[in-house]
């Protein structure tokens, strides 16, 4: 489960329909979870991630992994 | 910095290489290639005008078609290809002065601006606020977000999560600075609309007067389109108005900012639901040529437990929040249970407290630490006396004589399932208990209400029941029909809706102008490069993010008055001075490298430069070791690090933060300013044993030469 403020990496492309073509270049980028699913902790929800130099996007959770602090 | 490649920058490197490697032997071709290089360089540094790209195109064509030899032709073809394949990026550099890869360093937006879904130029407006120029700050914000006051109060502030200052201590309080400036500008009568473009005589229909719809309407109106917004509710604002309680966002704030749209000529039609009161055919008949659906996500999920449909006291959080927002003030009951752990559950619970409910309990199936609601909101709810029942799984709403008497629940424990790192709440057998209640409020999320859309044939939906769009331009599966906001993303944030609305407006403008849609989402545009505010290093380090004063506890429990009272003017100006101006300092680390590795001084303790592994920063420590040699400033590619002589001192600063001040020494012969004593000592030490020095005397280069000439063959090495 991702929490607000978690540092994450996009480690792969997602197969989810919420993944857009332009997101392919995000793979390998790091960022911070800025708005997780704030209602029901749904692992299927698109969550808001702010990526270094790439802006803030709603991304499927299956392509994200937490970075150790 | 970014790992992405900027085609403008890559073209410069390749072309420079071709010229420097003497591959262009024909002098005429070489001169043309140098001219092209200069023009592309202008583009990379934000100096280009509208003629630059056509001129590059024509010069490179000349090379490829009329070049004296193969190398000339090859060079021309290379530039032609680079231009054709990346025309959009070249044009974006010229028009928006922006390079989203960060390679064209002068044009790269700061992390806070990049993080903002609306792309607001945060460093510029924070600096303006620091200078007391609040109305100008609002002008800057409204170029990318027409609702600075709303966002100043309720934005989820992704900018603050990416704020580089957080790597030192705490992020700049960007959100509250914005709220202050908006309120001040409005109060001073300085909150103004920009000039509209001439009327285009084209009509756009926007369905939904929420943040996405109104943002799109604002930017379309500025472009000269005639915009009409159709809204199902009797008021403007969408979820801002009916989903966020007034103690967080006063109605006047929304009304005042929505009124700015009316001033631009945007027309609102209320109490009009798409699919029921109007259809797309009717709108087309009225002359509308493009359509934006920004209908939000207002339909609640059902609890799906027995008793849910049996009692009128079982209410949905969306309904109660909407009714209260529209004026309802009756308490739903004395003892209320709210089911859910998100922000909406907290809002519903705190609203019930203000309506006079005696006991309000939030029932959540996980633990406190897993609550998805914002920590500040949970904290404030607990302060207001709201009870929390964690690890509580509702199983039935029970009642008698048509009235709710309680919520029957099971205790849960968090279990990790095989093959998953997530913990799930699993009910514990025989752990039944009942929470006494005379009203139960469900707050387990909401979705897009697609009722009435069956008439819109050809519109595709995602499996999440949201409108399927190309998120680079918000275009749906139907030509001329766009969508934005929660209707596309599901329940998301206000600032995302605003960003989506703005993006949709740009796409609608392209559509109605016959321009193809972009493949990539637009990148944020820098709105200026403001002067630095001078701050001593000690002040920069010691200033602390101010605490937000809150309404007193008793009044919070009984009224809908705004809880966060806002910063004082003094606190706002001081807070703005903490900004590191990341729009100028690109955190490339060149200053640190040269100081440590080349000069072997290691005076710059700037641990915030790295995102993944920030270490300690202390601007004050620079003065301990810095000799004011200026190597850092000389190697700074973007003018962030500056060394200059001010009066009788040499001053080193980074983006206005004064890192070091050293008294200058003067030539004892002619009185010309030399470097500081520390710098002289450094040079003397480095030259010791290598060459003869001025032996403790302060003499400028000119005088040293004269003395050397005078003393014939005696060698004197000048200090500087």
GROMACS .gro file of C-alpha atoms in nm, chain B residues 262-687:
model
  426
  331UNK     CA    1  -1.862   3.547  -1.569
  332UNK     CA    2  -1.669   3.873  -1.606
  333UNK     CA    3  -1.494   3.711  -1.902
  334UNK     CA    4  -1.831   3.634  -2.060
  335UNK     CA    5  -1.865   3.268  -1.962
  336UNK     CA    6  -2.235   3.183  -1.926
  337UNK     CA    7  -2.360   2.939  -1.658
  338UNK     CA    8  -2.677   2.736  -1.699
  339UNK     CA    9  -2.770   2.567  -1.369
  340UNK     CA   10  -3.008   2.284  -1.280
  341UNK     CA   11  -2.942   2.129  -1.620
  342UNK     CA   12  -2.833   1.765  -1.633
  343UNK     CA   13  -2.679   1.621  -1.947
  344UNK     CA   14  -2.881   1.332  -2.090
  345UNK     CA   15  -3.194   1.446  -1.908
  346UNK     CA   16  -3.236   1.816  -1.975
  347UNK     CA   17  -3.005   1.850  -2.274
  348UNK     CA   18  -2.852   1.624  -2.538
  349UNK     CA   19  -2.551   1.666  -2.760
  350UNK     CA   20  -2.779   1.692  -3.065
  351UNK     CA   21  -2.959   1.987  -2.911
  352UNK     CA   22  -2.629   2.153  -2.833
  353UNK     CA   23  -2.504   2.099  -3.187
  354UNK     CA   24  -2.824   2.254  -3.315
  355UNK     CA   25  -2.750   2.557  -3.098
  356UNK     CA   26  -2.420   2.595  -3.280
  357UNK     CA   27  -2.173   2.439  -3.034
  358UNK     CA   28  -1.875   2.293  -3.219
  359UNK     CA   29  -1.679   2.132  -2.937
  360UNK     CA   30  -1.781   1.968  -2.609
  361UNK     CA   31  -1.608   1.911  -2.279
  362UNK     CA   32  -1.746   1.664  -2.027
  363UNK     CA   33  -1.630   1.746  -1.677
  364UNK     CA   34  -1.909   1.589  -1.479
  365UNK     CA   35  -1.708   1.476  -1.176
  366UNK     CA   36  -1.756   1.159  -0.976
  367UNK     CA   37  -2.065   1.209  -0.763
  368UNK     CA   38  -2.215   0.859  -0.745
  369UNK     CA   39  -2.147   0.679  -0.416
  370UNK     CA   40  -2.044   0.316  -0.383
  371UNK     CA   41  -2.291   0.102  -0.193
  372UNK     CA   42  -2.194  -0.073   0.131
  373UNK     CA   43  -2.370  -0.392   0.018
  374UNK     CA   44  -2.461  -0.501   0.370
  375UNK     CA   45  -2.803  -0.596   0.509
  376UNK     CA   46  -3.011  -0.305   0.632
  377UNK     CA   47  -2.850  -0.052   0.397
  378UNK     CA   48  -3.171   0.005   0.203
  379UNK     CA   49  -3.414  -0.040   0.491
  380UNK     CA   50  -3.381   0.282   0.687
  381UNK     CA   51  -3.396   0.650   0.591
  382UNK     CA   52  -3.122   0.719   0.847
  383UNK     CA   53  -2.868   0.538   0.631
  384UNK     CA   54  -2.719   0.824   0.433
  385UNK     CA   55  -2.438   0.859   0.188
  386UNK     CA   56  -2.158   1.101   0.272
  387UNK     CA   57  -2.182   1.267  -0.070
  388UNK     CA   58  -2.550   1.340  -0.007
  389UNK     CA   59  -2.503   1.484   0.339
  390UNK     CA   60  -2.206   1.698   0.233
  391UNK     CA   61  -2.399   1.826  -0.068
  392UNK     CA   62  -2.714   1.901   0.129
  393UNK     CA   63  -2.523   2.085   0.400
  394UNK     CA   64  -2.329   2.279   0.135
  395UNK     CA   65  -2.663   2.385  -0.014
  396UNK     CA   66  -2.798   2.507   0.319
  397UNK     CA   67  -2.932   2.203   0.507
  398UNK     CA   68  -2.856   2.233   0.879
  399UNK     CA   69  -3.055   1.951   1.039
  400UNK     CA   70  -2.859   1.697   1.237
  401UNK     CA   71  -2.881   1.343   1.094
  402UNK     CA   72  -2.900   1.200   1.447
  403UNK     CA   73  -2.755   1.212   1.795
  404UNK     CA   74  -2.521   0.917   1.761
  405UNK     CA   75  -2.373   0.886   1.417
  406UNK     CA   76  -2.138   0.625   1.273
  407UNK     CA   77  -1.941   0.712   0.961
  408UNK     CA   78  -1.806   0.413   0.768
  409UNK     CA   79  -1.476   0.471   0.588
  410UNK     CA   80  -1.125   0.601   0.649
  411UNK     CA   81  -1.068   0.853   0.373
  412UNK     CA   82  -1.094   1.229   0.351
  413UNK     CA   83  -1.465   1.214   0.269
  414UNK     CA   84  -1.531   1.011   0.585
  415UNK     CA   85  -1.344   1.270   0.791
  416UNK     CA   86  -1.533   1.555   0.623
  417UNK     CA   87  -1.867   1.386   0.686
  418UNK     CA   88  -1.781   1.319   1.052
  419UNK     CA   89  -1.662   1.672   1.119
  420UNK     CA   90  -1.972   1.808   0.944
  421UNK     CA   91  -2.193   1.597   1.172
  422UNK     CA   92  -2.018   1.741   1.477
  423UNK     CA   93  -2.094   2.091   1.352
  424UNK     CA   94  -2.457   1.996   1.292
  425UNK     CA   95  -2.490   1.913   1.661
  426UNK     CA   96  -2.451   1.534   1.667
  427UNK     CA   97  -2.358   1.434   2.022
  428UNK     CA   98  -2.142   1.137   1.939
  429UNK     CA   99  -1.967   1.078   1.608
  430UNK     CA  100  -1.767   0.760   1.545
  431UNK     CA  101  -1.563   0.671   1.241
  432UNK     CA  102  -1.563   0.296   1.176
  433UNK     CA  103  -1.263   0.188   0.971
  434UNK     CA  104  -1.167  -0.167   0.886
  435UNK     CA  105  -0.789  -0.111   0.902
  436UNK     CA  106  -0.560   0.059   1.154
  437UNK     CA  107  -0.491   0.425   1.224
  438UNK     CA  108  -0.163   0.420   1.033
  439UNK     CA  109  -0.337   0.284   0.725
  440UNK     CA  110  -0.609   0.549   0.711
  441UNK     CA  111  -0.591   0.703   0.364
  442UNK     CA  112  -0.715   1.040   0.492
  443UNK     CA  113  -0.469   1.329   0.531
  444UNK     CA  114  -0.294   1.319   0.866
  445UNK     CA  115  -0.378   1.684   0.944
  446UNK     CA  116  -0.747   1.617   0.882
  447UNK     CA  117  -0.746   1.309   1.107
  448UNK     CA  118  -0.567   1.506   1.377
  449UNK     CA  119  -0.817   1.791   1.361
  450UNK     CA  120  -1.108   1.545   1.368
  451UNK     CA  121  -0.970   1.379   1.681
  452UNK     CA  122  -0.922   1.721   1.842
  453UNK     CA  123  -1.289   1.792   1.774
  454UNK     CA  124  -1.388   1.485   1.970
  455UNK     CA  125  -1.461   1.241   1.689
  456UNK     CA  126  -1.411   0.881   1.800
  457UNK     CA  127  -1.226   0.628   1.591
  458UNK     CA  128  -1.311   0.261   1.584
  459UNK     CA  129  -1.032   0.082   1.399
  460UNK     CA  130  -1.020  -0.277   1.273
  461UNK     CA  131  -1.397  -0.259   1.249
  462UNK     CA  132  -1.580  -0.437   0.969
  463UNK     CA  133  -1.948  -0.339   0.935
  464UNK     CA  134  -2.168  -0.641   0.869
  465UNK     CA  135  -2.524  -0.513   0.916
  466UNK     CA  136  -2.719  -0.200   0.990
  467UNK     CA  137  -2.970  -0.289   1.256
  468UNK     CA  138  -3.287  -0.107   1.356
  469UNK     CA  139  -3.632  -0.116   1.498
  470UNK     CA  140  -3.964   0.033   1.387
  471UNK     CA  141  -3.807   0.173   1.072
  472UNK     CA  142  -3.528   0.351   1.258
  473UNK     CA  143  -3.162   0.270   1.280
  474UNK     CA  144  -3.046   0.158   1.625
  475UNK     CA  145  -2.690   0.055   1.555
  476UNK     CA  146  -2.417  -0.078   1.331
  477UNK     CA  147  -2.338  -0.443   1.381
  478UNK     CA  148  -1.966  -0.507   1.329
  479UNK     CA  149  -1.690  -0.764   1.355
  480UNK     CA  150  -1.341  -0.702   1.482
  481UNK     CA  151  -1.070  -0.751   1.219
  482UNK     CA  152  -0.704  -0.840   1.222
  483UNK     CA  153  -0.452  -0.750   0.956
  484UNK     CA  154  -0.327  -1.057   0.773
  485UNK     CA  155  -0.068  -1.082   0.497
  486UNK     CA  156  -0.196  -1.309   0.225
  487UNK     CA  157   0.036  -1.547   0.042
  488UNK     CA  158   0.201  -1.387  -0.260
  489UNK     CA  159   0.125  -1.032  -0.150
  490UNK     CA  160   0.309  -0.777   0.061
  491UNK     CA  161  -0.016  -0.603   0.143
  492UNK     CA  162  -0.200  -0.666   0.466
  493UNK     CA  163  -0.572  -0.723   0.449
  494UNK     CA  164  -0.833  -0.684   0.723
  495UNK     CA  165  -0.980  -1.026   0.797
  496UNK     CA  166  -1.282  -1.052   1.030
  497UNK     CA  167  -1.223  -1.241   1.352
  498UNK     CA  168  -1.479  -1.512   1.424
  499UNK     CA  169  -1.719  -1.448   1.714
  500UNK     CA  170  -1.595  -1.095   1.764
  501UNK     CA  171  -1.936  -0.937   1.703
  502UNK     CA  172  -2.023  -0.607   1.861
  503UNK     CA  173  -2.268  -0.326   1.793
  504UNK     CA  174  -2.201   0.045   1.785
  505UNK     CA  175  -2.512   0.227   1.905
  506UNK     CA  176  -2.626   0.474   1.640
  507UNK     CA  177  -2.936   0.645   1.515
  508UNK     CA  178  -2.775   0.733   1.180
  509UNK     CA  179  -2.515   0.560   0.963
  510UNK     CA  180  -2.319   0.745   0.697
  511UNK     CA  181  -2.139   0.557   0.423
  512UNK     CA  182  -1.815   0.710   0.296
  513UNK     CA  183  -1.643   0.436   0.102
  514UNK     CA  184  -1.578   0.619  -0.219
  515UNK     CA  185  -1.756   0.745  -0.524
  516UNK     CA  186  -1.754   0.696  -0.899
  517UNK     CA  187  -1.864   0.866  -1.219
  518UNK     CA  188  -2.238   0.869  -1.273
  519UNK     CA  189  -2.275   0.761  -1.635
  520UNK     CA  190  -2.654   0.785  -1.637
  521UNK     CA  191  -2.775   0.974  -1.941
  522UNK     CA  192  -2.462   0.904  -2.144
  523UNK     CA  193  -2.614   0.614  -2.335
  524UNK     CA  194  -2.729   0.869  -2.592
  525UNK     CA  195  -2.365   0.957  -2.661
  526UNK     CA  196  -2.295   0.666  -2.892
  527UNK     CA  197  -1.932   0.593  -2.964
  528UNK     CA  198  -1.803   0.723  -2.630
  529UNK     CA  199  -1.576   0.461  -2.473
  530UNK     CA  200  -1.540   0.404  -2.100
  531UNK     CA  201  -1.262   0.243  -1.900
  532UNK     CA  202  -1.309  -0.060  -1.679
  533UNK     CA  203  -1.297   0.184  -1.385
  534UNK     CA  204  -1.615   0.345  -1.524
  535UNK     CA  205  -1.436   0.664  -1.624
  536UNK     CA  206  -1.445   0.832  -1.965
  537UNK     CA  207  -1.164   0.694  -2.179
  538UNK     CA  208  -0.942   0.974  -2.314
  539UNK     CA  209  -0.598   1.022  -2.458
  540UNK     CA  210  -0.452   1.192  -2.153
  541UNK     CA  211  -0.200   1.386  -2.363
  542UNK     CA  212  -0.488   1.598  -2.495
  543UNK     CA  213  -0.805   1.478  -2.316
  544UNK     CA  214  -0.972   1.381  -2.646
  545UNK     CA  215  -1.234   1.107  -2.619
  546UNK     CA  216  -1.321   0.842  -2.876
  547UNK     CA  217  -1.560   1.092  -3.040
  548UNK     CA  218  -1.412   1.369  -3.250
  549UNK     CA  219  -1.469   1.710  -3.098
  550UNK     CA  220  -1.566   1.563  -2.762
  551UNK     CA  221  -1.322   1.603  -2.474
  552UNK     CA  222  -1.334   1.508  -2.107
  553UNK     CA  223  -1.141   1.612  -1.794
  554UNK     CA  224  -1.137   1.596  -1.416
  555UNK     CA  225  -1.278   1.318  -1.201
  556UNK     CA  226  -1.483   1.199  -1.500
  557UNK     CA  227  -1.152   1.083  -1.647
  558UNK     CA  228  -0.938   1.005  -1.343
  559UNK     CA  229  -1.199   0.890  -1.094
  560UNK     CA  230  -1.204   1.076  -0.762
  561UNK     CA  231  -0.881   1.277  -0.776
  562UNK     CA  232  -0.761   1.619  -0.665
  563UNK     CA  233  -0.880   1.969  -0.746
  564UNK     CA  234  -0.547   2.074  -0.890
  565UNK     CA  235  -0.543   1.771  -1.121
  566UNK     CA  236  -0.889   1.866  -1.241
  567UNK     CA  237  -0.770   2.222  -1.303
  568UNK     CA  238  -0.465   2.095  -1.494
  569UNK     CA  239  -0.687   1.860  -1.695
  570UNK     CA  240  -0.930   2.140  -1.774
  571UNK     CA  241  -0.648   2.364  -1.895
  572UNK     CA  242  -0.507   2.082  -2.108
  573UNK     CA  243  -0.853   2.020  -2.256
  574UNK     CA  244  -0.890   2.391  -2.337
  575UNK     CA  245  -0.561   2.384  -2.528
  576UNK     CA  246  -0.673   2.072  -2.713
  577UNK     CA  247  -1.014   2.219  -2.797
  578UNK     CA  248  -0.841   2.530  -2.931
  579UNK     CA  249  -0.623   2.307  -3.149
  580UNK     CA  250  -0.924   2.107  -3.263
  581UNK     CA  251  -1.120   2.417  -3.362
  582UNK     CA  252  -0.811   2.565  -3.530
  583UNK     CA  253  -0.745   2.249  -3.733
  584UNK     CA  254  -0.409   2.179  -3.564
  585UNK     CA  255  -0.320   1.815  -3.488
  586UNK     CA  256  -0.319   1.712  -3.122
  587UNK     CA  257   0.016   1.666  -2.941
  588UNK     CA  258   0.154   1.322  -2.864
  589UNK     CA  259   0.283   1.432  -2.525
  590UNK     CA  260   0.112   1.625  -2.248
  591UNK     CA  261   0.207   1.993  -2.237
  592UNK     CA  262   0.505   2.083  -2.018
  593UNK     CA  263   0.491   2.366  -1.765
  594UNK     CA  264   0.586   2.709  -1.890
  595UNK     CA  265   0.817   2.939  -1.702
  596UNK     CA  266   0.666   3.281  -1.663
  597UNK     CA  267   0.980   3.479  -1.592
  598UNK     CA  268   1.310   3.493  -1.413
  599UNK     CA  269   1.282   3.727  -1.120
  600UNK     CA  270   1.562   3.896  -0.930
  601UNK     CA  271   1.685   3.718  -0.619
  602UNK     CA  272   1.588   3.830  -0.271
  603UNK     CA  273   1.899   3.883  -0.063
  604UNK     CA  274   1.901   3.667   0.251
  605UNK     CA  275   2.198   3.606   0.484
  606UNK     CA  276   2.297   3.239   0.517
  607UNK     CA  277   2.216   3.238   0.889
  608UNK     CA  278   1.865   3.373   0.823
  609UNK     CA  279   1.813   3.124   0.541
  610UNK     CA  280   1.895   2.838   0.777
  611UNK     CA  281   1.714   2.967   1.086
  612UNK     CA  282   1.382   3.069   0.928
  613UNK     CA  283   1.121   2.806   1.010
  614UNK     CA  284   0.800   2.718   0.829
  615UNK     CA  285   0.525   2.894   1.027
  616UNK     CA  286   0.253   2.702   1.209
  617UNK     CA  287  -0.098   2.762   1.082
  618UNK     CA  288  -0.314   2.929   1.348
  619UNK     CA  289  -0.646   2.747   1.395
  620UNK     CA  290  -0.992   2.856   1.504
  621UNK     CA  291  -1.051   2.787   1.871
  622UNK     CA  292  -1.165   2.439   1.953
  623UNK     CA  293  -1.514   2.524   2.084
  624UNK     CA  294  -1.608   2.733   1.785
  625UNK     CA  295  -1.485   2.460   1.554
  626UNK     CA  296  -1.732   2.216   1.708
  627UNK     CA  297  -2.037   2.435   1.661
  628UNK     CA  298  -1.985   2.648   1.350
  629UNK     CA  299  -1.876   2.610   0.990
  630UNK     CA  300  -1.626   2.895   1.021
  631UNK     CA  301  -1.294   2.846   0.845
  632UNK     CA  302  -1.066   2.643   1.072
  633UNK     CA  303  -0.732   2.755   0.927
  634UNK     CA  304  -0.706   3.124   0.996
  635UNK     CA  305  -0.421   3.207   0.758
  636UNK     CA  306  -0.069   3.340   0.807
  637UNK     CA  307   0.011   3.694   0.916
  638UNK     CA  308   0.164   3.918   0.650
  639UNK     CA  309   0.500   3.911   0.825
  640UNK     CA  310   0.503   3.531   0.838
  641UNK     CA  311   0.422   3.517   0.465
  642UNK     CA  312   0.705   3.749   0.362
  643UNK     CA  313   0.954   3.560   0.581
  644UNK     CA  314   0.838   3.222   0.455
  645UNK     CA  315   0.890   3.328   0.093
  646UNK     CA  316   1.252   3.408   0.178
  647UNK     CA  317   1.317   3.040   0.255
  648UNK     CA  318   1.267   2.952  -0.114
  649UNK     CA  319   1.585   2.819  -0.279
  650UNK     CA  320   1.490   2.946  -0.626
  651UNK     CA  321   1.526   2.612  -0.800
  652UNK     CA  322   1.412   2.779  -1.120
  653UNK     CA  323   1.766   2.918  -1.138
  654UNK     CA  324   1.984   2.677  -0.937
  655UNK     CA  325   1.954   2.354  -1.132
  656UNK     CA  326   2.135   2.150  -0.863
  657UNK     CA  327   2.391   2.031  -1.116
  658UNK     CA  328   2.661   2.033  -0.848
  659UNK     CA  329   2.925   2.201  -1.070
  660UNK     CA  330   2.997   2.454  -0.792
  661UNK     CA  331   3.048   2.183  -0.531
  662UNK     CA  332   3.268   1.977  -0.763
  663UNK     CA  333   3.501   2.259  -0.858
  664UNK     CA  334   3.533   2.383  -0.500
  665UNK     CA  335   3.608   2.037  -0.364
  666UNK     CA  336   3.801   1.868  -0.646
  667UNK     CA  337   3.977   2.144  -0.837
  668UNK     CA  338   4.029   2.409  -0.570
  669UNK     CA  339   4.053   2.152  -0.286
  670UNK     CA  340   3.868   2.388  -0.051
  671UNK     CA  341   3.538   2.203  -0.006
  672UNK     CA  342   3.352   2.503   0.132
  673UNK     CA  343   3.008   2.429  -0.011
  674UNK     CA  344   2.793   2.210   0.207
  675UNK     CA  345   2.495   2.181  -0.025
  676UNK     CA  346   2.361   1.836   0.057
  677UNK     CA  347   2.020   1.911  -0.090
  678UNK     CA  348   2.139   1.878  -0.447
  679UNK     CA  349   2.055   1.509  -0.477
  680UNK     CA  350   1.694   1.381  -0.477
  681UNK     CA  351   1.764   1.021  -0.380
  682UNK     CA  352   2.040   1.072  -0.126
  683UNK     CA  353   2.026   1.420   0.022
  684UNK     CA  354   2.281   1.485   0.298
  685UNK     CA  355   2.322   1.773   0.540
  686UNK     CA  356   2.310   2.127   0.410
  687UNK     CA  357   2.437   2.430   0.595
  688UNK     CA  358   2.478   2.755   0.404
  689UNK     CA  359   2.650   2.906   0.708
  690UNK     CA  360   2.946   2.669   0.689
  691UNK     CA  361   3.060   2.809   0.355
  692UNK     CA  362   3.206   3.116   0.527
  693UNK     CA  363   3.432   2.895   0.740
  694UNK     CA  364   3.642   2.774   0.448
  695UNK     CA  365   3.548   2.983   0.143
  696UNK     CA  366   3.828   3.206   0.010
  697UNK     CA  367   3.600   3.388  -0.236
  698UNK     CA  368   3.803   3.270  -0.532
  699UNK     CA  369   3.494   3.270  -0.754
  700UNK     CA  370   3.558   2.928  -0.912
  701UNK     CA  371   3.206   2.818  -0.817
  702UNK     CA  372   3.046   3.123  -0.977
  703UNK     CA  373   3.266   3.087  -1.285
  704UNK     CA  374   3.150   2.727  -1.329
  705UNK     CA  375   2.782   2.786  -1.254
  706UNK     CA  376   2.601   2.737  -1.586
  707UNK     CA  377   2.290   2.930  -1.493
  708UNK     CA  378   2.389   3.240  -1.297
  709UNK     CA  379   2.274   3.098  -0.964
  710UNK     CA  380   2.611   3.136  -0.794
  711UNK     CA  381   2.731   3.495  -0.808
  712UNK     CA  382   3.050   3.658  -0.682
  713UNK     CA  383   3.075   4.036  -0.686
  714UNK     CA  384   3.256   4.320  -0.515
  715UNK     CA  385   3.017   4.530  -0.308
  716UNK     CA  386   3.176   4.829  -0.136
  717UNK     CA  387   3.489   4.706   0.036
  718UNK     CA  388   3.375   4.342   0.038
  719UNK     CA  389   3.375   4.047  -0.198
  720UNK     CA  390   3.036   3.876  -0.168
  721UNK     CA  391   2.948   3.520  -0.270
  722UNK     CA  392   2.582   3.425  -0.300
  723UNK     CA  393   2.366   3.145  -0.434
  724UNK     CA  394   2.025   3.259  -0.561
  725UNK     CA  395   2.042   3.554  -0.324
  726UNK     CA  396   2.157   3.360  -0.016
  727UNK     CA  397   2.475   3.530   0.103
  728UNK     CA  398   2.727   3.253   0.163
  729UNK     CA  399   3.035   3.461   0.235
  730UNK     CA  400   3.154   3.819   0.269
  731UNK     CA  401   3.525   3.894   0.289
  732UNK     CA  402   3.699   4.230   0.317
  733UNK     CA  403   3.892   4.321   0.006
  734UNK     CA  404   4.256   4.412   0.006
  735UNK     CA  405   4.381   4.689  -0.218
  736UNK     CA  406   4.698   4.726  -0.423
  737UNK     CA  407   4.938   4.914  -0.203
  738UNK     CA  408   5.079   5.092  -0.507
  739UNK     CA  409   4.776   5.206  -0.711
  740UNK     CA  410   4.479   5.128  -0.480
  741UNK     CA  411   4.302   4.885  -0.717
  742UNK     CA  412   4.078   4.631  -0.538
  743UNK     CA  413   4.242   4.290  -0.506
  744UNK     CA  414   4.094   3.972  -0.364
  745UNK     CA  415   4.042   3.907   0.009
  746UNK     CA  416   4.332   3.812   0.236
  747UNK     CA  417   4.214   3.449   0.256
  748UNK     CA  418   4.242   3.425  -0.120
  749UNK     CA  419   4.594   3.574  -0.114
  750UNK     CA  420   4.699   3.322   0.150
  751UNK     CA  421   4.561   3.039  -0.061
  752UNK     CA  422   4.752   3.150  -0.371
  753UNK     CA  423   5.071   3.203  -0.175
  754UNK     CA  424   5.038   2.858  -0.023
  755UNK     CA  425   4.974   2.694  -0.359
  756UNK     CA  426   5.269   2.875  -0.521
   0.00000   0.00000   0.00000
